[in-house]
XYZ file of C-alpha atoms in Angstrom:
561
model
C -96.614 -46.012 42.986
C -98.280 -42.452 42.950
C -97.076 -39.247 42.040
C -94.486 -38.654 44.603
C -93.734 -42.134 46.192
C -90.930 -45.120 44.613
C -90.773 -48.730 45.829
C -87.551 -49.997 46.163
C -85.587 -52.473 48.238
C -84.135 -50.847 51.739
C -80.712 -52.382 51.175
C -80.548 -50.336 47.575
C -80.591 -47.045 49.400
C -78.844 -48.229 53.021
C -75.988 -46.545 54.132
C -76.910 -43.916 50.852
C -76.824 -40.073 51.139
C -78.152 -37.691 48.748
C -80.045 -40.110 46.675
C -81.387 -39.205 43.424
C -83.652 -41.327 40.813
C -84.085 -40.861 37.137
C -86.875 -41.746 35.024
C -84.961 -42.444 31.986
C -87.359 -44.014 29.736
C -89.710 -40.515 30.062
C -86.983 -39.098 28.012
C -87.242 -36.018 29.804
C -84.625 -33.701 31.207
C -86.339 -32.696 34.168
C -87.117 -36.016 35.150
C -83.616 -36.631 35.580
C -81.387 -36.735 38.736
C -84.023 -35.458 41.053
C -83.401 -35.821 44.557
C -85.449 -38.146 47.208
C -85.917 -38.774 50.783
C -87.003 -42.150 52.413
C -90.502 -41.793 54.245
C -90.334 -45.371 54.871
C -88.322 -48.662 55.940
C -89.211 -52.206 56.837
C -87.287 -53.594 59.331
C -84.499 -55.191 57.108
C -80.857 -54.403 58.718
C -79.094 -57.214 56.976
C -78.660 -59.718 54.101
C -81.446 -62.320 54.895
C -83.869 -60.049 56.731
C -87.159 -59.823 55.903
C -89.039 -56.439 55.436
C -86.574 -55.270 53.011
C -88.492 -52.361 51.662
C -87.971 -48.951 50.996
C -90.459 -46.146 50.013
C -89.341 -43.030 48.493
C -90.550 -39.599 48.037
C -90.391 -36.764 45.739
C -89.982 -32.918 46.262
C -93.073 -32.693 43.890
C -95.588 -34.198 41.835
C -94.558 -36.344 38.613
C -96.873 -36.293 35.769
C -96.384 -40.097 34.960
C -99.021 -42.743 35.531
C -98.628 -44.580 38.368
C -97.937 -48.974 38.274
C -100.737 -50.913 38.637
C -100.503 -53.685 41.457
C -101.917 -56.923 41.404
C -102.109 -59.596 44.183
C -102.945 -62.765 42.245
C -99.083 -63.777 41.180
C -99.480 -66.061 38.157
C -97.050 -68.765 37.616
C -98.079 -69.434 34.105
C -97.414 -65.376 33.030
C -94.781 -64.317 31.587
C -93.032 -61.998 33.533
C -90.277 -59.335 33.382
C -88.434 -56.526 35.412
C -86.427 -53.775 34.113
C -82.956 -53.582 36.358
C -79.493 -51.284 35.881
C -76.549 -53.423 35.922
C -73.365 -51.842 35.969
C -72.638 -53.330 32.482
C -76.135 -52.518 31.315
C -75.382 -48.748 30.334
C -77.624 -45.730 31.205
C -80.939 -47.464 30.111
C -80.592 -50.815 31.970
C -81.379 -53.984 30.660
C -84.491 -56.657 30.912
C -85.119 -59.507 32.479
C -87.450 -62.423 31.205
C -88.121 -64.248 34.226
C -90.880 -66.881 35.532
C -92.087 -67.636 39.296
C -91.061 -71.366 40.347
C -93.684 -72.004 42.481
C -96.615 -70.382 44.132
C -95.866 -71.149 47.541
C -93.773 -68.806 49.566
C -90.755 -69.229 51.109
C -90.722 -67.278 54.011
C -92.156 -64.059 52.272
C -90.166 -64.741 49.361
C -91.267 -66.382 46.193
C -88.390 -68.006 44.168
C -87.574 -66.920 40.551
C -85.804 -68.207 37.613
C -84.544 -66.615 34.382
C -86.757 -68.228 31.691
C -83.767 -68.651 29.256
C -80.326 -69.867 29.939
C -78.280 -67.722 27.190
C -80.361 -64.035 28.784
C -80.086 -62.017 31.311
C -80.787 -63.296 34.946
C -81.212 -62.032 38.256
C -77.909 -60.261 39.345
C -76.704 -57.168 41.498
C -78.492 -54.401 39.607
C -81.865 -55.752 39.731
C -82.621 -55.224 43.490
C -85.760 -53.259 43.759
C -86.965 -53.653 40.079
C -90.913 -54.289 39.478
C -91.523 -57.409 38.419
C -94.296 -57.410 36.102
C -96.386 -58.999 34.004
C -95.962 -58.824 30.098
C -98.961 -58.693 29.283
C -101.236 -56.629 31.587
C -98.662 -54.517 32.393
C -99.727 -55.259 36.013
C -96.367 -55.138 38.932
C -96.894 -58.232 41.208
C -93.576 -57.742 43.582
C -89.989 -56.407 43.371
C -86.789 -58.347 42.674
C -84.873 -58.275 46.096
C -81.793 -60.551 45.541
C -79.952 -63.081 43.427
C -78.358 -66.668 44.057
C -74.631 -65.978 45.140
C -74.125 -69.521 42.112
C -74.740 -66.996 39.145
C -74.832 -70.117 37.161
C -78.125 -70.807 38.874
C -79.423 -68.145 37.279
C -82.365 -67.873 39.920
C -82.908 -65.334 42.790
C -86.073 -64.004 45.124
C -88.869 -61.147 45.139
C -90.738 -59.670 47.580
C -94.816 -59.797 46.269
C -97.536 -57.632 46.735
C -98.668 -58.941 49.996
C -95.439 -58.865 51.759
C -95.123 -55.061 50.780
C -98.268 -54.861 52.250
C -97.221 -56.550 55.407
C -94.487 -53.964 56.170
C -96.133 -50.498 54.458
C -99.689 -50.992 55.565
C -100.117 -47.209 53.539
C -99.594 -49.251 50.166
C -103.296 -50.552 51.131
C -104.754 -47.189 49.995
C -103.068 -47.607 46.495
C -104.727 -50.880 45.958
C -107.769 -52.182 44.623
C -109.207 -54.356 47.434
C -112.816 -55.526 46.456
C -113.739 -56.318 50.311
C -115.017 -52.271 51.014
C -114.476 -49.272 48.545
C -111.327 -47.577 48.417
C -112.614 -44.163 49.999
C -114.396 -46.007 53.205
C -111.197 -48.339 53.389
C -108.953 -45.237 53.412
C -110.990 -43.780 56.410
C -111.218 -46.760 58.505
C -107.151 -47.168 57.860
C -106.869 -43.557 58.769
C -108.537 -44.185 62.132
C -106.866 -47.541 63.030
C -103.588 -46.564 62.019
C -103.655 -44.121 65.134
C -104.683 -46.146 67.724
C -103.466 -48.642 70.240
C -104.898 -51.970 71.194
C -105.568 -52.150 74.965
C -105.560 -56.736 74.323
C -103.493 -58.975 72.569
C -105.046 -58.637 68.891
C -105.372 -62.233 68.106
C -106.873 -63.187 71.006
C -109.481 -60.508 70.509
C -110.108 -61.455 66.595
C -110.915 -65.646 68.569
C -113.231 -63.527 70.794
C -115.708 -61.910 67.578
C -115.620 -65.099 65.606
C -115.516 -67.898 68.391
C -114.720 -71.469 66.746
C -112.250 -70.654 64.298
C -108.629 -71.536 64.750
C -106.608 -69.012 66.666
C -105.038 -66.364 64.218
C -101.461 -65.873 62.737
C -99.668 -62.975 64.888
C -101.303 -59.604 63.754
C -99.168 -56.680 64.117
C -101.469 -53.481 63.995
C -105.472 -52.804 64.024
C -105.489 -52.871 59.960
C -103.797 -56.141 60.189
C -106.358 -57.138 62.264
C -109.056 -55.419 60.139
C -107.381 -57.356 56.842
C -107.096 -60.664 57.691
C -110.889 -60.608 58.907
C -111.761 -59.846 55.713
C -109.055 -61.821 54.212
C -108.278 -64.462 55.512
C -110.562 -65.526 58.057
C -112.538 -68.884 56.929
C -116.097 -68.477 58.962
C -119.450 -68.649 57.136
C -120.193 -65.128 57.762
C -121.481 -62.276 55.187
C -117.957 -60.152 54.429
C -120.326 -57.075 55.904
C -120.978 -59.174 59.002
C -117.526 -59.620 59.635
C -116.249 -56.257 59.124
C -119.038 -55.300 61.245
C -118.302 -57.586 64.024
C -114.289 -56.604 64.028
C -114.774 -52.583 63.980
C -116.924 -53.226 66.527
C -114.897 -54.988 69.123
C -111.714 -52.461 68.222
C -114.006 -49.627 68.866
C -114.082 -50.722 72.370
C -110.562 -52.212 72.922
C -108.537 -49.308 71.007
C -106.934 -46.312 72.681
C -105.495 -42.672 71.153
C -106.987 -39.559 70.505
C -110.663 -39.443 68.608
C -110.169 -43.797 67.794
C -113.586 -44.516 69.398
C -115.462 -41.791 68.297
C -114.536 -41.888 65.218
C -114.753 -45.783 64.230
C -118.262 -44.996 66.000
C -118.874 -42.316 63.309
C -117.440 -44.869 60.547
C -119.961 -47.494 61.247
C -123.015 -45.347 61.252
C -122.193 -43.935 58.004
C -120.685 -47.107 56.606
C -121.889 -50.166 58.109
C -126.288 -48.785 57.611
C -127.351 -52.666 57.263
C -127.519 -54.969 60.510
C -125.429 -58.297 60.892
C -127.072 -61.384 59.625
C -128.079 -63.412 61.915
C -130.040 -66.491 60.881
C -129.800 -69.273 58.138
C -132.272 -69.488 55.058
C -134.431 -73.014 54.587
C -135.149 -73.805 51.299
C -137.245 -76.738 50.524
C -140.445 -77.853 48.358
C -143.656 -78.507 49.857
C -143.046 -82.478 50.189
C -140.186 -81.896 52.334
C -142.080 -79.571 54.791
C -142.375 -82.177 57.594
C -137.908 -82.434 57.501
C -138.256 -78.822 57.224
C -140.080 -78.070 60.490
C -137.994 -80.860 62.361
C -134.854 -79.499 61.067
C -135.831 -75.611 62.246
C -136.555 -76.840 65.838
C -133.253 -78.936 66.117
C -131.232 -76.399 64.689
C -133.544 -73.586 66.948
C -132.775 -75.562 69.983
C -129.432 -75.530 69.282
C -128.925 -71.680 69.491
C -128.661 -71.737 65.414
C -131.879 -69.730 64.061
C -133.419 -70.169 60.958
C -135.584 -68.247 58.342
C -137.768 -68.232 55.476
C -137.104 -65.193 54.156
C -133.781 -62.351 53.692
C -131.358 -64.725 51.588
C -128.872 -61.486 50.840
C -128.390 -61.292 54.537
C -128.584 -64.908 55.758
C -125.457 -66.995 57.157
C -126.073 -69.297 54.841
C -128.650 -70.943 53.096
C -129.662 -74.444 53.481
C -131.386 -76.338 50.687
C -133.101 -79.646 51.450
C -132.659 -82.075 48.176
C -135.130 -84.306 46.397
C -136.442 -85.430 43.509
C -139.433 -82.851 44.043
C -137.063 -79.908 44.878
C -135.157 -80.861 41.959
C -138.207 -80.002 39.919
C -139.149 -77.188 42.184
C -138.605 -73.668 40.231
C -138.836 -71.780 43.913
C -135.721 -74.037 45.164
C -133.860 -73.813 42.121
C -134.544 -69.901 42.101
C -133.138 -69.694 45.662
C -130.261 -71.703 45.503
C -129.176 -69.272 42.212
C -130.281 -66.289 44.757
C -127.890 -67.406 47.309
C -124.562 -68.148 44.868
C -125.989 -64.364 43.533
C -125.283 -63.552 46.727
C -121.787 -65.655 47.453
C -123.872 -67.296 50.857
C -122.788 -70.905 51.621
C -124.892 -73.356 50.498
C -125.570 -76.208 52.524
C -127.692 -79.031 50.477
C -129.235 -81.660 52.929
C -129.812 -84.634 50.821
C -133.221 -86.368 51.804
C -133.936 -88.867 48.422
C -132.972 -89.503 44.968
C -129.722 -87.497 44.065
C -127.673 -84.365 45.006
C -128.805 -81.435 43.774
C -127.645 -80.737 40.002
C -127.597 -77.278 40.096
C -125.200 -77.689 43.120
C -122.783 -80.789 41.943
C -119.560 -79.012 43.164
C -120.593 -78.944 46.657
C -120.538 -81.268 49.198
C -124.128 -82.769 50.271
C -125.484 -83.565 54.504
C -126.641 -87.397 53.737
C -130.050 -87.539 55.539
C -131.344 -89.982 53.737
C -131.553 -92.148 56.988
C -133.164 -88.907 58.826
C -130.101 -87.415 60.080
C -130.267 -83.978 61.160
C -127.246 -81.863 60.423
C -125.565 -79.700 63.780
C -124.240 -76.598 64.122
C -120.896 -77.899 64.190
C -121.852 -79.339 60.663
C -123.203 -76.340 59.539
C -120.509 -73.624 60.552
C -117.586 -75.603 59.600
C -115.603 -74.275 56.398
C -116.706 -75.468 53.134
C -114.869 -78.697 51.843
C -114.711 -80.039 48.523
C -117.032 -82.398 47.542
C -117.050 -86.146 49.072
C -118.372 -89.381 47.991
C -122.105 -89.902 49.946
C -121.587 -93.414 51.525
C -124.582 -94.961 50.200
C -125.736 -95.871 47.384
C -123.427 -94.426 44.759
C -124.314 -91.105 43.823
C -124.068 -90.609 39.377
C -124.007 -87.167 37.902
C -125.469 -87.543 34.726
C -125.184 -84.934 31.625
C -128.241 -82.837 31.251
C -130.314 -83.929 28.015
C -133.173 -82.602 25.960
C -134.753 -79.286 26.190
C -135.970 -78.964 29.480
C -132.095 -76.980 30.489
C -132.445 -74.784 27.569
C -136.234 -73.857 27.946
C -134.990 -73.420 32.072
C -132.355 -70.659 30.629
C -134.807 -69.060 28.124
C -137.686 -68.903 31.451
C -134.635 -66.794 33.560
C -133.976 -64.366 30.577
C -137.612 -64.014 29.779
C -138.458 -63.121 33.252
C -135.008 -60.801 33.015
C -133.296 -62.781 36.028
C -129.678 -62.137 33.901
C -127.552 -63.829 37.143
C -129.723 -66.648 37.495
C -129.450 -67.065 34.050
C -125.461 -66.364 34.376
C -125.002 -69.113 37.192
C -127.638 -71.729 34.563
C -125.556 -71.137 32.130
C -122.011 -71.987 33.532
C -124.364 -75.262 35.461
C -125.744 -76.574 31.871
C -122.006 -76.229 30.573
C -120.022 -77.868 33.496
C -122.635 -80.762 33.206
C -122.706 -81.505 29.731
C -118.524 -81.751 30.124
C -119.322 -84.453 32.723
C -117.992 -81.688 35.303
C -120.209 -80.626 37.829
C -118.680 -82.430 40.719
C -115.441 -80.162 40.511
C -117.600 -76.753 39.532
C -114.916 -76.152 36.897
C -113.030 -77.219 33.161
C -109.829 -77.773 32.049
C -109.122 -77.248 28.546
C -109.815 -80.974 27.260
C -113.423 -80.266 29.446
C -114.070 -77.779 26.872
C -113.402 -80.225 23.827
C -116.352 -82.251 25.160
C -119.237 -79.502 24.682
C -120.940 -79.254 21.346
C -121.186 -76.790 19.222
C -124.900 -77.216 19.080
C -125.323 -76.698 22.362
C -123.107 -73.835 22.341
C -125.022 -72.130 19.691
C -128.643 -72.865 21.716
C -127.547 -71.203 24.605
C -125.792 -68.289 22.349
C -129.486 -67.951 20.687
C -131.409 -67.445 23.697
C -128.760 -64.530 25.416
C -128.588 -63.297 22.083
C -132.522 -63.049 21.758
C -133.117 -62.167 24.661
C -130.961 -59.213 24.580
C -131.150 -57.995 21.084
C -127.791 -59.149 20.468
C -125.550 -57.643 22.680
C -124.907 -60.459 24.862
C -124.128 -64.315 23.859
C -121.324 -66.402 22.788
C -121.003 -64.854 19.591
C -121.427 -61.262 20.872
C -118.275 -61.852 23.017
C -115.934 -63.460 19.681
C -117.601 -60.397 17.946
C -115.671 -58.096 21.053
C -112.669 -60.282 21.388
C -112.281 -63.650 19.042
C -108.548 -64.028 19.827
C -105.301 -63.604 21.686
C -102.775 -60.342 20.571
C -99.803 -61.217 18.620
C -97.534 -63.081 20.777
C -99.908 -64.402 23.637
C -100.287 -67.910 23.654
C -103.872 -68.963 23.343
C -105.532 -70.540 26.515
C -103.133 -68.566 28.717
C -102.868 -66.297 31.417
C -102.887 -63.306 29.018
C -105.086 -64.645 26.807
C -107.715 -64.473 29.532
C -106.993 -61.096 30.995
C -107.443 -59.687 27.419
C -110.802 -61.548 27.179
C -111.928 -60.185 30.337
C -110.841 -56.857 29.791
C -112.588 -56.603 25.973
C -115.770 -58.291 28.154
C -115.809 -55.976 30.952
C -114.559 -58.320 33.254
C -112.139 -56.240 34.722
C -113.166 -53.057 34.915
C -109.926 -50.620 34.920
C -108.175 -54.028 35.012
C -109.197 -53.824 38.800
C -108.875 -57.020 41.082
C -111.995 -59.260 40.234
C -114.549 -58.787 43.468
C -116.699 -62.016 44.452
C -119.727 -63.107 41.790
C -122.273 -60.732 44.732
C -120.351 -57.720 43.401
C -119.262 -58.963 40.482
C -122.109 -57.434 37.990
C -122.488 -53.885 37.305
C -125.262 -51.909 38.800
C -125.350 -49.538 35.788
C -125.792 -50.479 31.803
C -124.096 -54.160 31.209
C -121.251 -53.786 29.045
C -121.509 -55.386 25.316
C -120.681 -59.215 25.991
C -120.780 -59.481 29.710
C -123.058 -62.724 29.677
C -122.152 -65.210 30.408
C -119.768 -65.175 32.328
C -119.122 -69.133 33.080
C -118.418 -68.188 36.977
C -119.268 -70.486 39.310
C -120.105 -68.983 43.024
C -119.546 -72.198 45.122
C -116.116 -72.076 44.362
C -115.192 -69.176 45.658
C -115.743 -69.907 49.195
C -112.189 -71.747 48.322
C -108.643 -70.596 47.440
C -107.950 -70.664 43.625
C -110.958 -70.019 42.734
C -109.949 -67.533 40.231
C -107.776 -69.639 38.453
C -110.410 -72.194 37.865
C -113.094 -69.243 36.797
C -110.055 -68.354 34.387
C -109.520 -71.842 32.747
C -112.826 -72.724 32.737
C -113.773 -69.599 30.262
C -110.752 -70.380 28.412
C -111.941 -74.315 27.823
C -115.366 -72.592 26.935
C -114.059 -70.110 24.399
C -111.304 -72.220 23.122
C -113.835 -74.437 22.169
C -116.089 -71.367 20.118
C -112.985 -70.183 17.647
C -113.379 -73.367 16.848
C -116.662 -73.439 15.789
C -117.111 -72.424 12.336
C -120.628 -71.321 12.474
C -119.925 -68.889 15.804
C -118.531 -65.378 15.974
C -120.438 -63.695 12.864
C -122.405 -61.706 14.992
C -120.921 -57.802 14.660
C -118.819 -58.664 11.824
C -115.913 -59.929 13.291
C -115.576 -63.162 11.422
C-alpha cells in the first residue's frame, strides 16, 4: 500500500509466528524473506466474520511503487488477482475473474472465474489484490472460495469495507471531497478523540430532516459518511462545516477541541451557505416576488446573487426564460457549480437546457414548499398536464449559442452546451445521458460544427478531432466501448489526472493550463446529485466517440489519421 505497509486477509497470518513476505516478481534478493509484524486487525476471529483484514509492516522502507486503489468496482472490467497455490510453484499463478453483481452481500461482493477450463478462486488466493487489467487500479482483496470447487466462484472484501475496518487506509486514498493533506489532519485529530453522544443521533441533529443514519463507529466515520453519503441539498463545504463543528463541541481527549478549532480557521475560510438563488426573466418577476415571500415566510431565504455558495438554485421556466441568455447563463453557473437545480415550470415547456431534471408544475400558480425544495433530487417525472414533448434542437441558433460561450471564453458553459446540444439531438435529454445506440443517432455534421467552433476558438487544441488526434482508439486487447476503453480515453484527455478518482464537474476542471483535448467533456452536472452517475458520464462519452472513429472526415487534426 506504501512503503512499509501489506494488505492481506487476517485469517492468512492467524495463529502465524515469524511471518515473512517476498516480493518475488522484483526479482531481487533482498526483497526476499523479509520479516513482518501486524500493526493491524479487523475484528475477524472466525470463518464467516466480517473485518477480515490484516495490515502488515516492514522493518524498512521498500523502493517499489505502491498499488493504486480505486472505489468505483466495475462489473464490466476485466479483472485479475495474482494468488500462491500450493501447486502454483514459487511464482504463483493468475486468476481471470469478473464481479457478479454490484450489490454487496454483507460487505462481500461475489466473484466468479471468467473461464471454466482456468484457474478459480481456491485456498492460496486469500488476501490477493484484485485488480483491474487494464488500469492497473486494486479494487478489493480475494478473502475466500466456495467450499463446491466446481462452482468455481468465491468472495472479496472491496475498497470500502477495508476502509470500514482500517480507517488509516483513508490517508492512502484519493478522496475528491477535501485534499489529501487537510483530510489527513482532520483524521489525525478525530482519530484521538471520544464522542461525549451517540454519533448518529448527533449527525440527525446538524442536518435535521434526513433519515436517521446507518450506525457510525468513530468521529471519521461520522466525518465520511457526511460527506459521503449523506443525501441533503447542502454545498459539500457546508456540510463538512456543519459536522466539524458540532464534534468540536461534543468530542473529548487531549487538544480535540482546540485543535478541530484551529482546523476550521485555517481550512474551512468561506461561511456556510445559507440561502437559495432565484433565477427568472423579467416577465416572470411578479411569480418571482410571490415566490421569495412564501418561501421567506417559511424560514427558507432567498437571493439574487452568490450562486457558488447558494443551497440551491431555483430557475422559474418559460417561454421568455427559455430565450433569456441571463437564465440560461445561470442555470450553466449553477451545474458549474454542482448546486441543485430546482426548475419551477410557469408556461410553455420545461426547460431544455435542464431536460434530465424533474420540473415544480406551477402552471396553475402553485408555489413550491420547503419540504419540496429540500427533498433529494428524483429522476425526472411525467408533468400531469398537458403532455410535456422534448423536441431535438434544429437550425443554428444551438451552434451560434456555443460559439457566443467560447467567444466570450465561458469554456464550462460551453462544456455543459455542448453535452445539452448532444443529448438532445439523440432524443435524450430527459435521462441526461447515452447509451451506445444514442450515439448512432448524432450526425456527423453536427459533430463536425461543434468540433469547428472548440477548435476555432482555441487554436486547435481542443475539439472532437483534437481528442482522436490524442487518443483515436482502444490498446490492443481492450474491447472498444468498454470500461478500459474509457479510462484510456480519459487518461490521454486529462480526465484523470494521476488516474485519481474523478471529483464532481465544480472541481472537475483544472485551475492551471487545460490539457490538449480536455473539451468537451460530455459531463452532465444534474446527474451527479445521483448514484451512478459516473457510469453514465462514462457511456455517454463512449456513445459520443464511438460514433467519431466512425466518421471518416474526423480525427485529421495533429496527424493522427
Amino acid at each position: 500500500m506504501d512503503a512499509r505497509h501489506l494488505l492481506t486477509c487476517a485469517h492468512v497470518v492467524h495463529g502465524c509466528s515469524d511471518l515473512t513476505v517476498s516480493f518475488v516478481q522484483a526479482g531481487r534478493g533482498d526483497l526476499q524473506n523479509i520479516p513482518v509484524d501486524v500493526s493491524h486487525l479487523g475484528p475477524w476471529r472466525s470463518p464467516g466474520d466480517p473485518g477480515d483484514i490484516a495490515v502488515l509492516e516492514l522493518p524498512d522502507k521498500v523502493d517499489l511503487s505502491p498499488a493504486r486503489f480505486s472505489l468505483r468496482p466495475d462489473i464490466t472490467a476485466e479483472l485479475n488477482a495474482h494468488g500462491f497455490p500450493k501447486d502454483a510453484g514459487p511464482f504463483g499463478s493468475a486468476l481471470g475473474l469478473r464481479v457478479t453483481s454490484s450489490h454487496g452481500i454483507g460487505e462481500w461482493l461475489s466473484i466468479e472465474a471468467t473461464t471454466g477450463h482456468a484457474e478459480f478462486p481456491r485456498k492460496g488466493f486469500s488476501g490477493s489484490g484484485v485488480y483491474e487489467e487494464n488500469s492497473g487500479e486494486v479494487l478489493g482483496l480475494v478473502s475466500d472460495a466456495s467450499p463446491e470447487a466446481s462452482r468455481r466462484t468465491g468472495r472479496m472484501i472491496p475498497v470500502e469495507t477495508i476502509r470500514r475496518h482500517w480507517e488509516d487506509f483513508d490517508d492512502l486514498l484519493d478522496l475528491p471531497w477535501l485534499p489529501r493533506e487537510a483530510r489527513i489532519r482532520l483524521r489525525a485529530i478525530v482519530g484521538a478523540a471520544v464522542p461525549e453522544t451517540g454519533l448518529a443521533e448527533l449527525v440527525a441533529g446538524v442536518f435535521p430532516g434526513t433519515p436517521r443514519p446507518r450506525d457510525l463507529h468513530s468521529p471519521w466515520d461520522a466525518v465520511r459518511f457526511v460527506a459521503e453519503e449523506l443525501r441533503v441539498e447542502l454545498p459539500l463545504d457546508d456540510r463538512l462545516t456543519r459536522i466539524v463543528t458540532a464534534l468540536s463541541t461534543r468530542l473529548t481527549g487531549p487538544g480535540v477541541r482546540t485543535g478541530l478549532a484551529e482546523w476550521l480557521g485555517t481550512t474551512r475560510s468561506a461561511p456556510p451557505a445559507s440561502a437559495f438563488f432565484l433565477s427568472h426573466c423579467e416577465e416572470d418577476a411578479a411569480y418571482a416576488g410571490r415566490l421569495g415571500e412564501h418561501l421567506r415566510l417559511h424560514g427558507v431565504p432567498v437571493s439574487h446573487d452568490g450562486i457558488s455558495r447558494a443551497l440551491g438554485v431555483i430557475v422559474l421556466v418559460s417561454p421568455e426564460a427559455e430565450r433569456s441568455g441571463r437564465v440560461i447563463g445561470e442555470v450553466l453557473e449553477g451545474q458549474r457549480h454542482n448546486r441543485r437545480i430546482i426548475p419551477v415550470l410557469l408556461r410553455g415547456e420545461p426547460l431544455s437546457i435542464l431536460g434530465s431534471t424533474r420540473h415544480f408544475d406551477a402552471r396553475d400558480g402553485a408555489l413550491p414548499d420547503e419540504e419540496y425544495l429540500r427533498e433529494p433530487p428524483q429522476a425526472p417525472r411525467p408533468l400531469p398536464r398537458p403532455p410535456i414533448r422534448s423536441t431535438p434542437a434544429t437550425g443554428t441558433a444551438p451552434i451560434r449559442k456555443l460559439t457566443s460561450l467560447l467567444d466570450d471564453r465561458a469554456l464550462e458553459h460551453a462544456d455543459l452546451w455542448t453535452t445539452t446540444l448532444l443529448l438532445d439531438t439523440a432524443g435524450r435529454l430527459g435521462t441526461g445521458w447515452m447509451r451506445r445506440l444514442d450515439g448512432e443517432l448524432l450526425p456527423y455534421g453536427l459533430l463536425e460544427e461543434v468540433d469547428a467552433v472548440w477548435a476555432r476558438a482555441l487554436d486547435g487544441t481542443q475539439g472532437f478531432g483534437t481528442q482522436l488526434a490524442c487518443y483515436d482508439g482502444p490498446p490492443p486487447g481492450t474491447p472498444a466501448g468498454h470500461a478500459g476503453d474509457f479510462f484510456a480515453l480519459a487518461d490521454a484527455l486529462g480526465w484523470r489526472r494521476d488516474r485519481q478518482a474523478t471529483p464532481r464537474y465544480g472541481e472537475f476542471v483544472p485551475a492551471g493550463p487545460l490539457p490538449t483535448g480536455f473539451f468537451p467533456t460530455l459531463r452532465n452536472p444534474q446527474l451527479e446529485h445521483h448514484r451512478g452517475w459516473h457510469d453514465q458520464w462514462r457511456q455517454t462519452a463512449m456513445a459520443v466517440h464511438l460514433r467519431l472513429r466512425k466518421n471518416p472526415r474526423m480525427g485529421t487534426r495533429g496527424g493522427r489519421r
